[in-house]
Amino acid sequence: LEERSGAYFPLAHAYPGAPAQMGAERALQLLKDVLEDERIHKIGQNIKYDALVLKTRGIELKGIHFDTMIASYVINPGLRQHNLDFLAQHFLNHKTITYQDVVGKGKGRMNFSEVDVRRAMEYSCEDADVTLRLTGVLRKRLQEDGNEDLFAKLEMALVPVLIDMEARGIKIDPPFFAEMSEDFSRQLQEMEKEIYAEAGMEFNINSPRQLGYVLFEKLGLPVQKKTVKTRAHSTDVKVLTKLSALPYRMPKLLLRYRTLSKLKSTYLDTLVKAADPLTSRIHTSFNQTVTATGRLSSSNPNLQNIPVRGEEGREIRKGFVAEEGCLLLSADYSQVELRIFAHYSGDRAFMDAFRVGEDIHTRTASEIMGVGREAVTPEMRRIAKAINFGIIYGMGPQKLSEELGIDPQTAKNYIASYYDRYQGVAKYREEIIASAKEKGYVTTLFNRRRYLPDINHKNRIIRSEAERMAINTPIQGTAADLIKKAMIDIHASLRVGEFRTCMVLQVHDELVFEVPEQEVESVSIMIRGEMEGVFRLKVPLKVDVKVGRNWDEAH
């Protein structure tokens, strides 16, 4: 095709003037050979969605070459959105016909198959034309930024991996979740009674205004803060957490109530509804163009926010199971962000700890508190762990004091001691902020950019937030790049080795596989090798591999 032209194949309509049976199946038959030909490059906008639709019709889309949505994301992940209408306006100064323009809104909304065929043709052909026109513009920008490899060898190479993962899905145990949901319902009912008894009245627990009245006016608990807009009493998690440290029972009850209520509605009830009724498998969508740091996100349903800590999170993971004759295998990068941090900072003490396999949090506690490593207590290690991760995320004394429940001056002393001992870390912080101020962006080890327009802002609070992003993004973004590359390499090795093992989930630094029992040993060795050898850092990457009948056993 040439720019400003298009062709329409009727998957929802018949050809104009053609018999009714000349519809989707006939069109797909005509296109099948072309779509499955690896030599013919395919260009699309969110092409993964199209490939999954075609997969349900028995067509394996091959030759996936360029996705304008992903290209826009690689060029600038901070753009407000990456949909076709926005990209056409932003890069081409062209206003497109939107889907709503075609099908309508509200009560008058139609199915696409009900739309006048000529209107459908106009809409579809414009989409194809705009996508083709965008390709030239975006390809040039990728070349100018030196991001062709990141786009082609990482992001585009990941698309077929995600297609297979989404199509495969992960199996759940619906009766297990249904029973767990009923148990949570009983617990919530009992907790409601306890909350009402503590309050001395019945009220709407989910109403911030009514809850604020009960906590701060009726019960007289100390006010923590008020909302900016309404000046009403704030009852958010942060406030309840602070109050729960005081000798009052109500805040602890409310935190527990909210946790159970959210888990029930977000996971227990939603997962059963989302599962395929025939296979009991969940087919989440993995999104490449959402987070600013390069990490994948998950939606419909979101499987990346299942709590890591706590008994409830473990219980929910028990409901994710393997098919008969298979096991779930979890491969999890160990402290990957801290290892990347050691690489970036070049701090000798930091790197030595990882090179000799020493516990980094114990070493940090020993260094900043001036005690022998054998004298480090669990509480000291907890403080050191919060500081190690806090430094990565640009945490200051105030935030650290809140995190640890200590006074700000003590937190300030801890951070000062940390930077004094780990001078490579202090140097990294200074250099990365200076570079961001000069260039206006930071990059990962794979050259993924994140623009920071507020890095030179006059407002200290706004500027400090941009500085925090400058420190964190190269680390978190590189971690995202590493696991994406590992996914691509493992996917290729599974095919070359003709394994029946399937990658089914990616959650932050963890990959989950469904593995036939007879392949567990060989696949475990391959997966660990690919993940640990994915990129050469100044310190070794380490992967923990576990196997079980369900996700909790393997986690």
Coordinates of C-alpha atoms in Angstrom, one line a residue:
L1 CA 0.0 0.0 0.0
E2 CA 1.0 3.6 -0.5
E3 CA 0.3 6.5 1.9
R4 CA -3.2 8.0 1.7
S5 CA -4.7 4.8 0.4
G6 CA -6.2 1.8 2.0
A7 CA -8.0 -1.5 1.4
Y8 CA -10.9 -2.9 3.4
F9 CA -11.5 -6.6 4.1
P10 CA -15.0 -7.2 5.6
L11 CA -14.6 -9.3 8.7
A12 CA -17.8 -7.8 10.1
H13 CA -19.7 -7.0 6.9
A14 CA -20.3 -8.5 3.4
Y15 CA -18.6 -6.9 0.4
P16 CA -20.8 -4.1 -1.0
G17 CA -23.2 -5.7 -3.4
A18 CA -21.9 -9.2 -2.6
P19 CA -23.9 -12.2 -1.3
A20 CA -24.3 -12.3 2.5
Q21 CA -22.1 -15.4 2.8
M22 CA -19.2 -13.5 1.4
G23 CA -18.1 -12.4 4.9
A24 CA -15.5 -13.0 7.5
E25 CA -14.6 -16.6 6.7
R26 CA -14.1 -16.0 3.0
A27 CA -12.0 -12.9 3.7
L28 CA -9.8 -14.8 6.2
Q29 CA -9.2 -17.6 3.7
L30 CA -8.0 -15.0 1.2
L31 CA -5.7 -13.4 3.7
K32 CA -4.4 -16.5 5.5
D33 CA -1.3 -17.2 3.4
V34 CA -0.3 -13.5 3.5
L35 CA -0.8 -13.2 7.2
E36 CA 1.2 -16.3 8.0
D37 CA 4.1 -15.5 5.7
E38 CA 7.1 -14.5 7.8
R39 CA 8.7 -12.8 4.8
I40 CA 5.9 -10.3 4.4
H41 CA 6.4 -7.6 7.1
K42 CA 3.3 -6.5 9.1
I43 CA 2.8 -3.0 10.5
G44 CA 0.1 -2.2 13.0
Q45 CA -1.1 -0.1 15.9
N46 CA -1.4 -2.4 19.0
I47 CA -0.7 -5.3 16.7
K48 CA -0.7 -7.8 19.5
Y49 CA -4.5 -7.4 19.9
D50 CA -5.0 -8.1 16.1
A51 CA -2.8 -11.2 16.4
L52 CA -4.7 -12.6 19.3
V53 CA -8.0 -12.0 17.4
L54 CA -6.6 -13.8 14.4
K55 CA -5.3 -16.6 16.6
T56 CA -8.8 -17.4 17.7
R57 CA -9.7 -17.8 14.0
G58 CA -6.8 -20.3 13.4
I59 CA -4.4 -17.8 11.9
E60 CA -0.8 -17.4 13.3
L61 CA 0.2 -13.8 12.4
K62 CA 3.9 -13.9 11.4
G63 CA 6.3 -11.2 10.2
I64 CA 5.3 -8.8 12.9
H65 CA 7.6 -5.9 12.1
F66 CA 6.5 -2.5 13.4
D67 CA 4.0 -1.4 16.0
T68 CA 3.3 2.4 16.0
M69 CA 2.0 2.3 19.6
I70 CA 5.2 0.6 20.9
A71 CA 7.4 2.9 18.8
S72 CA 5.8 6.0 20.3
Y73 CA 6.2 4.5 23.8
V74 CA 10.0 3.8 23.2
I75 CA 10.4 7.4 21.9
N76 CA 8.7 9.0 24.9
P77 CA 7.1 6.8 27.6
G78 CA 5.9 10.0 29.3
L79 CA 3.4 10.9 26.6
R80 CA -0.1 11.2 27.9
Q81 CA -1.3 8.3 25.7
H82 CA -0.3 6.2 22.7
N83 CA -3.6 5.5 21.0
L84 CA -3.9 6.1 17.3
D85 CA -6.1 9.2 17.6
F86 CA -3.6 10.9 19.9
L87 CA -0.6 9.9 17.8
A88 CA -2.1 11.1 14.6
Q89 CA -2.8 14.5 16.2
H90 CA 0.6 14.6 18.0
F91 CA 2.9 13.5 15.1
L92 CA 0.9 14.2 12.0
N93 CA -1.4 17.1 13.1
H94 CA -4.3 15.0 11.7
K95 CA -7.7 14.5 13.4
T96 CA -8.9 11.0 12.8
I97 CA -12.4 9.5 12.6
T98 CA -12.8 7.9 16.0
Y99 CA -14.5 4.6 16.8
Q100 CA -17.2 6.6 18.7
D101 CA -17.8 8.7 15.6
V102 CA -18.7 5.5 13.7
V103 CA -20.7 3.5 16.2
G104 CA -22.1 6.3 18.3
K105 CA -22.5 6.7 22.0
G106 CA -25.0 6.0 24.8
K107 CA -28.3 4.4 23.9
G108 CA -27.8 4.8 20.2
R109 CA -24.5 2.9 20.2
M110 CA -24.3 0.2 17.5
N111 CA -22.2 -2.9 17.1
F112 CA -19.6 -2.4 14.4
S113 CA -21.4 -5.0 12.2
E114 CA -24.5 -2.8 12.2
V115 CA -22.6 0.3 10.9
D116 CA -23.2 1.3 7.3
V117 CA -20.5 -0.6 5.4
R118 CA -19.2 2.5 3.6
R119 CA -18.7 4.3 6.9
A120 CA -16.9 1.2 8.2
M121 CA -14.7 1.2 5.1
E122 CA -13.8 4.9 5.6
Y123 CA -12.9 4.4 9.2
S124 CA -10.9 1.2 8.7
C125 CA -9.0 2.5 5.7
E126 CA -8.1 5.7 7.5
D127 CA -6.7 3.7 10.4
A128 CA -4.5 1.7 8.1
D129 CA -3.3 4.8 6.2
V130 CA -2.5 6.8 9.4
T131 CA -0.6 3.8 10.9
L132 CA 1.5 3.6 7.7
R133 CA 2.1 7.4 7.7
L134 CA 3.1 7.3 11.4
T135 CA 5.6 4.4 10.7
G136 CA 7.8 6.6 8.6
V137 CA 7.8 9.5 11.2
L138 CA 8.4 7.2 14.2
R139 CA 11.1 5.2 12.5
K140 CA 13.0 8.4 11.8
R141 CA 12.7 9.4 15.5
L142 CA 14.0 6.0 16.7
Q143 CA 17.0 6.4 14.4
E144 CA 17.7 9.9 15.6
D145 CA 17.5 8.8 19.3
G146 CA 19.7 5.7 18.7
N147 CA 16.8 3.5 19.9
E148 CA 16.4 1.1 16.9
D149 CA 17.8 -1.8 18.8
L150 CA 15.7 -1.2 21.9
F151 CA 12.6 -1.1 19.7
A152 CA 13.3 -4.0 17.4
K153 CA 15.4 -6.4 19.5
L154 CA 13.6 -5.9 22.8
E155 CA 10.1 -4.4 22.5
M156 CA 9.0 -5.8 19.1
A157 CA 10.8 -9.1 19.8
L158 CA 8.7 -9.4 23.0
V159 CA 5.3 -9.1 21.1
P160 CA 5.2 -12.8 19.9
V161 CA 6.2 -13.9 23.5
L162 CA 3.3 -12.0 25.0
I163 CA 0.9 -13.3 22.3
D164 CA 1.7 -16.9 23.3
M165 CA 1.5 -16.1 27.0
E166 CA -1.9 -14.4 26.8
A167 CA -3.3 -17.1 24.5
R168 CA -2.1 -19.8 26.9
G169 CA -3.3 -18.1 30.1
I170 CA -2.9 -19.6 33.6
K171 CA -5.3 -22.0 35.2
I172 CA -7.2 -21.3 38.4
D173 CA -9.2 -23.4 40.8
P174 CA -12.7 -21.7 40.8
P175 CA -14.2 -23.7 43.7
F176 CA -11.1 -22.7 45.9
F177 CA -11.7 -19.0 45.2
A178 CA -15.5 -19.4 45.7
E179 CA -15.0 -21.0 49.1
M180 CA -12.3 -18.4 50.0
S181 CA -14.8 -15.6 49.0
E182 CA -17.5 -17.0 51.3
D183 CA -15.0 -17.2 54.2
F184 CA -14.0 -13.6 53.6
S185 CA -17.7 -12.6 53.6
R186 CA -18.2 -14.2 57.0
Q187 CA -15.1 -12.5 58.4
L188 CA -16.2 -9.1 57.0
Q189 CA -19.7 -9.5 58.6
E190 CA -18.1 -10.3 62.0
M191 CA -15.7 -7.3 61.7
E192 CA -18.6 -5.0 60.9
K193 CA -20.2 -5.9 64.2
E194 CA -16.9 -5.3 66.0
I195 CA -16.4 -1.9 64.3
Y196 CA -20.0 -0.9 65.2
A197 CA -19.4 -2.0 68.8
E198 CA -16.2 0.1 69.0
A199 CA -18.0 3.1 67.5
G200 CA -21.1 2.7 69.6
M201 CA -23.3 3.2 66.5
E202 CA -23.9 1.8 63.0
F203 CA -22.6 3.8 60.1
N204 CA -21.4 3.4 56.5
I205 CA -17.8 2.1 56.9
N206 CA -17.0 2.9 53.3
S207 CA -18.0 6.5 53.6
P208 CA -14.9 8.7 54.3
R209 CA -17.1 11.5 55.7
Q210 CA -19.0 9.2 58.1
L211 CA -15.9 7.4 59.1
G212 CA -14.1 10.7 59.8
Y213 CA -16.9 11.7 62.1
V214 CA -16.7 8.5 64.0
L215 CA -13.0 8.5 64.4
F216 CA -12.2 12.1 65.1
E217 CA -15.4 13.6 66.6
K218 CA -17.2 10.8 68.3
L219 CA -14.2 8.7 69.4
G220 CA -11.9 11.7 69.7
L221 CA -8.8 10.2 68.0
P222 CA -6.0 12.7 67.1
V223 CA -6.5 14.3 63.7
Q224 CA -3.7 13.5 61.3
K225 CA -4.6 15.5 58.2
K226 CA -7.5 16.8 56.2
T227 CA -8.3 16.4 52.5
V228 CA -7.2 19.4 50.3
K229 CA -10.4 19.9 48.4
T230 CA -13.1 19.4 51.0
R231 CA -11.1 20.0 54.2
A232 CA -12.8 16.9 55.6
H233 CA -11.0 14.5 57.9
S234 CA -8.7 12.2 55.9
T235 CA -9.2 8.5 56.6
D236 CA -6.8 7.0 54.0
V237 CA -4.5 4.1 54.6
K238 CA -1.6 6.3 55.7
V239 CA -3.7 8.0 58.4
L240 CA -5.1 4.7 59.6
T241 CA -1.6 3.2 59.7
K242 CA -0.4 6.1 61.9
L243 CA -3.4 5.7 64.2
S244 CA -2.9 2.0 64.5
A245 CA 0.4 2.6 66.2
L246 CA -1.5 4.3 69.0
P247 CA -3.4 2.4 71.8
Y248 CA -6.7 2.4 69.8
R249 CA -8.4 -0.8 68.5
M250 CA -10.6 0.9 65.8
P251 CA -7.8 1.8 63.3
K252 CA -6.5 -1.8 63.3
L253 CA -10.0 -3.2 62.7
L254 CA -10.5 -0.8 59.8
L255 CA -7.2 -1.6 58.1
R256 CA -8.0 -5.3 58.3
Y257 CA -11.6 -4.7 57.0
R258 CA -10.3 -2.7 54.0
T259 CA -7.7 -5.3 53.2
L260 CA -10.2 -8.2 53.2
S261 CA -12.8 -6.2 51.3
K262 CA -10.4 -5.2 48.6
L263 CA -8.9 -8.7 48.2
K264 CA -12.4 -10.1 47.9
S265 CA -13.7 -7.7 45.3
T266 CA -10.5 -7.3 43.3
Y267 CA -9.4 -10.9 43.2
L268 CA -11.6 -13.6 44.7
D269 CA -14.8 -12.6 42.9
T270 CA -13.2 -11.1 39.8
L271 CA -10.9 -14.0 39.0
V272 CA -13.7 -16.5 38.9
K273 CA -15.8 -14.3 36.5
A274 CA -12.7 -13.7 34.3
A275 CA -11.8 -17.3 33.9
D276 CA -12.8 -19.2 30.7
P277 CA -15.8 -21.3 31.8
L278 CA -14.5 -24.3 29.8
T279 CA -10.8 -24.3 30.7
S280 CA -10.8 -22.3 34.0
R281 CA -7.8 -20.3 32.6
I282 CA -7.3 -16.6 33.1
H283 CA -6.1 -14.7 30.0
T284 CA -4.7 -11.4 31.4
S285 CA -3.4 -8.7 29.0
F286 CA 0.3 -7.7 29.3
N287 CA 0.7 -4.0 28.5
Q288 CA 3.9 -2.7 27.1
T289 CA 3.1 1.0 26.8
V290 CA 1.7 1.9 30.3
T291 CA 4.5 2.4 32.8
A292 CA 7.1 5.2 32.5
T293 CA 10.0 3.0 33.5
G294 CA 9.5 0.2 30.9
R295 CA 7.9 -2.4 33.2
L296 CA 5.1 -4.5 31.9
S297 CA 1.7 -4.0 33.5
S298 CA -1.2 -6.5 33.6
S299 CA -4.9 -5.8 33.2
N300 CA -8.3 -7.6 32.7
P301 CA -7.5 -8.8 35.4
N302 CA -4.4 -7.3 37.0
L303 CA -2.4 -10.2 38.3
Q304 CA 0.6 -8.0 39.3
N305 CA -0.9 -6.5 42.4
I306 CA -1.6 -9.6 44.4
P307 CA 0.0 -8.9 47.8
V308 CA 3.4 -10.4 48.2
R309 CA 3.3 -10.2 52.0
G310 CA 0.7 -11.6 54.3
E311 CA -1.3 -14.8 54.6
E312 CA -4.1 -13.6 52.3
G313 CA -1.7 -13.1 49.4
R314 CA -0.3 -16.6 49.9
E315 CA -3.8 -18.0 50.0
I316 CA -4.8 -16.3 46.8
R317 CA -1.7 -17.7 45.1
K318 CA -2.8 -21.2 46.1
G319 CA -5.7 -20.8 43.7
F320 CA -3.4 -20.6 40.7
V321 CA -2.7 -24.2 39.7
A322 CA -1.1 -26.3 37.0
E323 CA -2.8 -28.6 34.5
E324 CA -2.9 -32.3 35.3
G325 CA 0.6 -33.8 34.7
C326 CA 2.3 -30.4 35.0
L327 CA 3.8 -28.2 37.7
L328 CA 4.2 -24.5 38.1
L329 CA 7.8 -23.2 38.1
S330 CA 8.7 -19.8 39.5
A331 CA 12.0 -18.2 38.5
D332 CA 12.6 -15.0 40.5
Y333 CA 15.5 -12.5 40.2
S334 CA 17.1 -12.1 43.7
Q335 CA 17.5 -8.4 44.7
V336 CA 17.9 -7.5 41.0
E337 CA 17.4 -3.7 41.6
L338 CA 20.1 -3.6 44.3
R339 CA 22.5 -5.5 42.0
I340 CA 21.8 -3.0 39.2
F341 CA 22.3 -0.2 41.7
A342 CA 25.7 -1.7 42.7
H343 CA 26.6 -1.8 38.9
Y344 CA 25.6 1.8 38.4
S345 CA 27.3 3.1 41.5
G346 CA 30.4 1.1 41.2
D347 CA 30.7 1.2 44.9
R348 CA 33.4 -1.4 45.9
A349 CA 31.8 -2.4 49.2
F350 CA 28.4 -2.8 47.6
M351 CA 29.8 -4.8 44.7
D352 CA 32.0 -7.0 47.0
A353 CA 28.9 -8.0 49.0
F354 CA 27.2 -9.4 46.0
R355 CA 30.3 -11.0 44.5
V356 CA 30.9 -13.1 47.6
G357 CA 27.2 -13.9 48.2
E358 CA 27.0 -11.9 51.4
D359 CA 23.6 -10.7 52.7
I360 CA 23.6 -7.0 51.6
H361 CA 21.1 -5.9 54.3
T362 CA 23.2 -7.4 57.1
R363 CA 26.3 -5.8 55.7
T364 CA 24.6 -2.4 55.4
A365 CA 23.3 -2.6 59.0
S366 CA 26.8 -3.5 60.2
E367 CA 28.4 -0.6 58.2
I368 CA 26.0 2.2 59.2
M369 CA 25.4 1.2 62.8
G370 CA 29.0 0.4 63.6
V371 CA 28.5 -3.2 64.8
G372 CA 30.0 -6.5 63.9
R373 CA 28.0 -8.5 61.4
E374 CA 27.4 -11.2 63.9
A375 CA 25.8 -8.6 66.2
V376 CA 23.3 -7.4 63.6
T377 CA 19.7 -8.0 65.0
P378 CA 16.6 -8.6 62.8
E379 CA 15.5 -5.1 63.7
M380 CA 18.8 -3.6 62.5
R381 CA 18.6 -5.6 59.3
R382 CA 15.0 -4.3 58.7
I383 CA 16.2 -0.8 59.1
A384 CA 19.1 -1.4 56.7
K385 CA 16.8 -3.0 54.1
A386 CA 14.4 0.0 54.2
I387 CA 17.5 2.3 53.7
N388 CA 18.9 0.2 50.8
F389 CA 15.6 0.2 48.9
G390 CA 14.8 3.7 50.0
I391 CA 17.9 5.1 48.5
I392 CA 17.0 3.5 45.2
Y393 CA 13.6 5.2 45.2
G394 CA 15.1 8.6 46.3
M395 CA 13.6 8.4 49.8
G396 CA 14.5 11.3 52.1
P397 CA 14.7 11.5 55.9
Q398 CA 11.0 12.3 56.3
K399 CA 9.8 9.4 54.2
L400 CA 12.2 7.0 55.9
S401 CA 11.1 8.1 59.3
E402 CA 7.5 7.3 58.4
E403 CA 8.5 4.0 56.9
L404 CA 10.4 2.9 60.0
G405 CA 8.4 4.7 62.7
I406 CA 11.5 6.6 63.9
D407 CA 12.0 10.4 64.4
P408 CA 13.2 12.4 61.3
Q409 CA 16.6 13.3 62.9
T410 CA 17.5 9.6 63.4
A411 CA 16.4 8.9 59.8
K412 CA 18.6 11.8 58.7
N413 CA 21.6 10.4 60.6
Y414 CA 21.1 6.9 59.1
I415 CA 21.1 8.3 55.5
A416 CA 24.1 10.5 56.2
S417 CA 26.0 7.5 57.6
Y418 CA 24.9 5.4 54.5
Y419 CA 26.3 8.0 52.0
D420 CA 29.5 8.4 54.1
R421 CA 30.1 4.6 54.0
Y422 CA 28.9 4.0 50.5
Q423 CA 30.5 6.9 48.7
G424 CA 30.0 5.4 45.3
V425 CA 26.3 5.6 45.9
A426 CA 26.5 9.3 46.8
K427 CA 28.6 9.9 43.6
Y428 CA 26.0 8.1 41.5
R429 CA 23.2 10.2 42.9
E430 CA 25.1 13.4 42.2
E431 CA 26.2 12.4 38.7
I432 CA 22.8 11.1 37.5
I433 CA 21.0 14.2 38.7
A434 CA 23.6 16.4 37.0
S435 CA 23.3 14.5 33.8
A436 CA 19.5 14.7 33.9
K437 CA 19.6 18.4 34.4
E438 CA 21.9 18.8 31.4
K439 CA 20.1 16.4 29.0
G440 CA 16.6 16.6 30.3
Y441 CA 16.3 12.8 30.4
V442 CA 17.9 9.6 31.9
T443 CA 18.5 6.2 30.2
T444 CA 18.7 2.6 31.2
L445 CA 21.6 0.3 30.3
F446 CA 19.6 -0.6 27.2
N447 CA 19.3 3.1 26.3
R448 CA 15.6 3.4 27.2
R449 CA 14.9 7.1 27.8
R450 CA 12.7 8.8 30.3
Y451 CA 12.3 12.5 29.9
L452 CA 12.2 14.6 33.1
P453 CA 10.7 18.1 32.1
D454 CA 10.6 19.2 35.8
I455 CA 14.3 18.4 36.6
N456 CA 15.2 22.2 36.6
H457 CA 11.9 23.4 38.0
K458 CA 12.0 26.4 40.4
N459 CA 9.7 24.8 42.8
R460 CA 11.8 22.6 45.2
I461 CA 9.1 20.0 45.8
I462 CA 8.4 19.5 42.1
R463 CA 12.2 19.5 41.3
S464 CA 12.8 17.0 44.1
E465 CA 10.3 14.6 42.6
A466 CA 12.0 14.8 39.2
E467 CA 15.3 14.1 40.9
R468 CA 13.9 11.1 42.6
M469 CA 12.8 9.8 39.2
A470 CA 16.3 10.5 37.8
I471 CA 17.8 8.3 40.5
N472 CA 15.3 5.5 40.3
T473 CA 14.4 5.2 36.6
P474 CA 17.8 3.8 35.3
I475 CA 17.7 1.1 38.0
Q476 CA 14.0 0.1 37.7
G477 CA 14.0 0.6 34.0
T478 CA 17.1 -1.6 33.5
A479 CA 15.5 -4.3 35.7
A480 CA 12.5 -4.2 33.3
D481 CA 14.7 -4.5 30.3
L482 CA 16.6 -7.4 31.7
I483 CA 13.5 -9.5 32.4
K484 CA 12.1 -8.6 29.0
K485 CA 15.2 -9.9 27.3
A486 CA 15.2 -13.0 29.5
M487 CA 11.6 -13.7 28.4
I488 CA 12.6 -13.4 24.7
D489 CA 15.6 -15.7 25.1
I490 CA 13.7 -18.3 27.1
H491 CA 10.8 -18.3 24.6
A492 CA 13.3 -18.9 21.8
S493 CA 15.1 -21.7 23.8
L494 CA 11.8 -23.4 24.6
R495 CA 11.0 -23.6 20.8
V496 CA 14.5 -24.7 19.8
G497 CA 14.5 -27.4 22.4
E498 CA 10.9 -28.5 21.4
F499 CA 9.8 -28.3 25.1
R500 CA 6.1 -28.4 25.9
T501 CA 6.8 -25.9 28.8
C502 CA 4.9 -22.6 28.5
M503 CA 5.6 -19.2 30.0
V504 CA 2.3 -18.1 31.6
L505 CA 3.0 -15.1 33.9
Q506 CA 5.4 -12.2 34.4
V507 CA 5.1 -10.4 37.7
H508 CA 7.8 -7.7 38.3
D509 CA 11.0 -9.7 38.7
E510 CA 9.4 -13.2 38.5
L511 CA 8.5 -15.5 35.6
V512 CA 6.0 -18.3 36.0
F513 CA 6.0 -21.4 33.8
E514 CA 3.6 -24.4 33.4
V515 CA 6.0 -27.4 33.0
P516 CA 5.3 -31.0 32.2
E517 CA 6.7 -33.0 35.2
Q518 CA 9.2 -34.9 33.0
E519 CA 10.7 -31.5 31.8
V520 CA 11.1 -29.9 35.2
E521 CA 14.8 -30.7 35.7
S522 CA 16.0 -29.8 32.2
V523 CA 13.8 -26.7 31.9
S524 CA 14.9 -25.4 35.4
I525 CA 18.6 -25.5 34.3
M526 CA 17.8 -23.7 31.0
I527 CA 15.7 -21.0 32.6
R528 CA 18.2 -20.2 35.3
G529 CA 21.0 -20.1 32.8
E530 CA 19.2 -17.7 30.4
M531 CA 18.1 -15.4 33.2
E532 CA 21.4 -15.2 35.0
G533 CA 23.3 -14.8 31.7
V534 CA 21.0 -12.3 30.1
F535 CA 23.4 -9.4 30.5
R536 CA 26.9 -9.0 32.0
L537 CA 26.8 -6.6 35.0
K538 CA 29.7 -5.8 37.3
V539 CA 28.0 -8.1 39.9
P540 CA 26.4 -11.5 39.2
L541 CA 22.7 -11.9 38.6
K542 CA 21.1 -14.6 40.8
V543 CA 17.8 -16.4 40.2
D544 CA 15.8 -18.4 42.7
V545 CA 13.8 -21.3 41.1
K546 CA 11.0 -23.1 42.9
V547 CA 8.4 -25.7 41.7
G548 CA 5.0 -26.6 43.1
R549 CA 1.5 -27.7 42.3
N550 CA 0.2 -24.2 42.8
W551 CA 1.7 -20.7 42.6
D552 CA 2.2 -20.4 46.4
E553 CA 4.2 -23.6 46.6
A554 CA 6.4 -22.4 43.7
H555 CA 6.7 -18.8 44.9

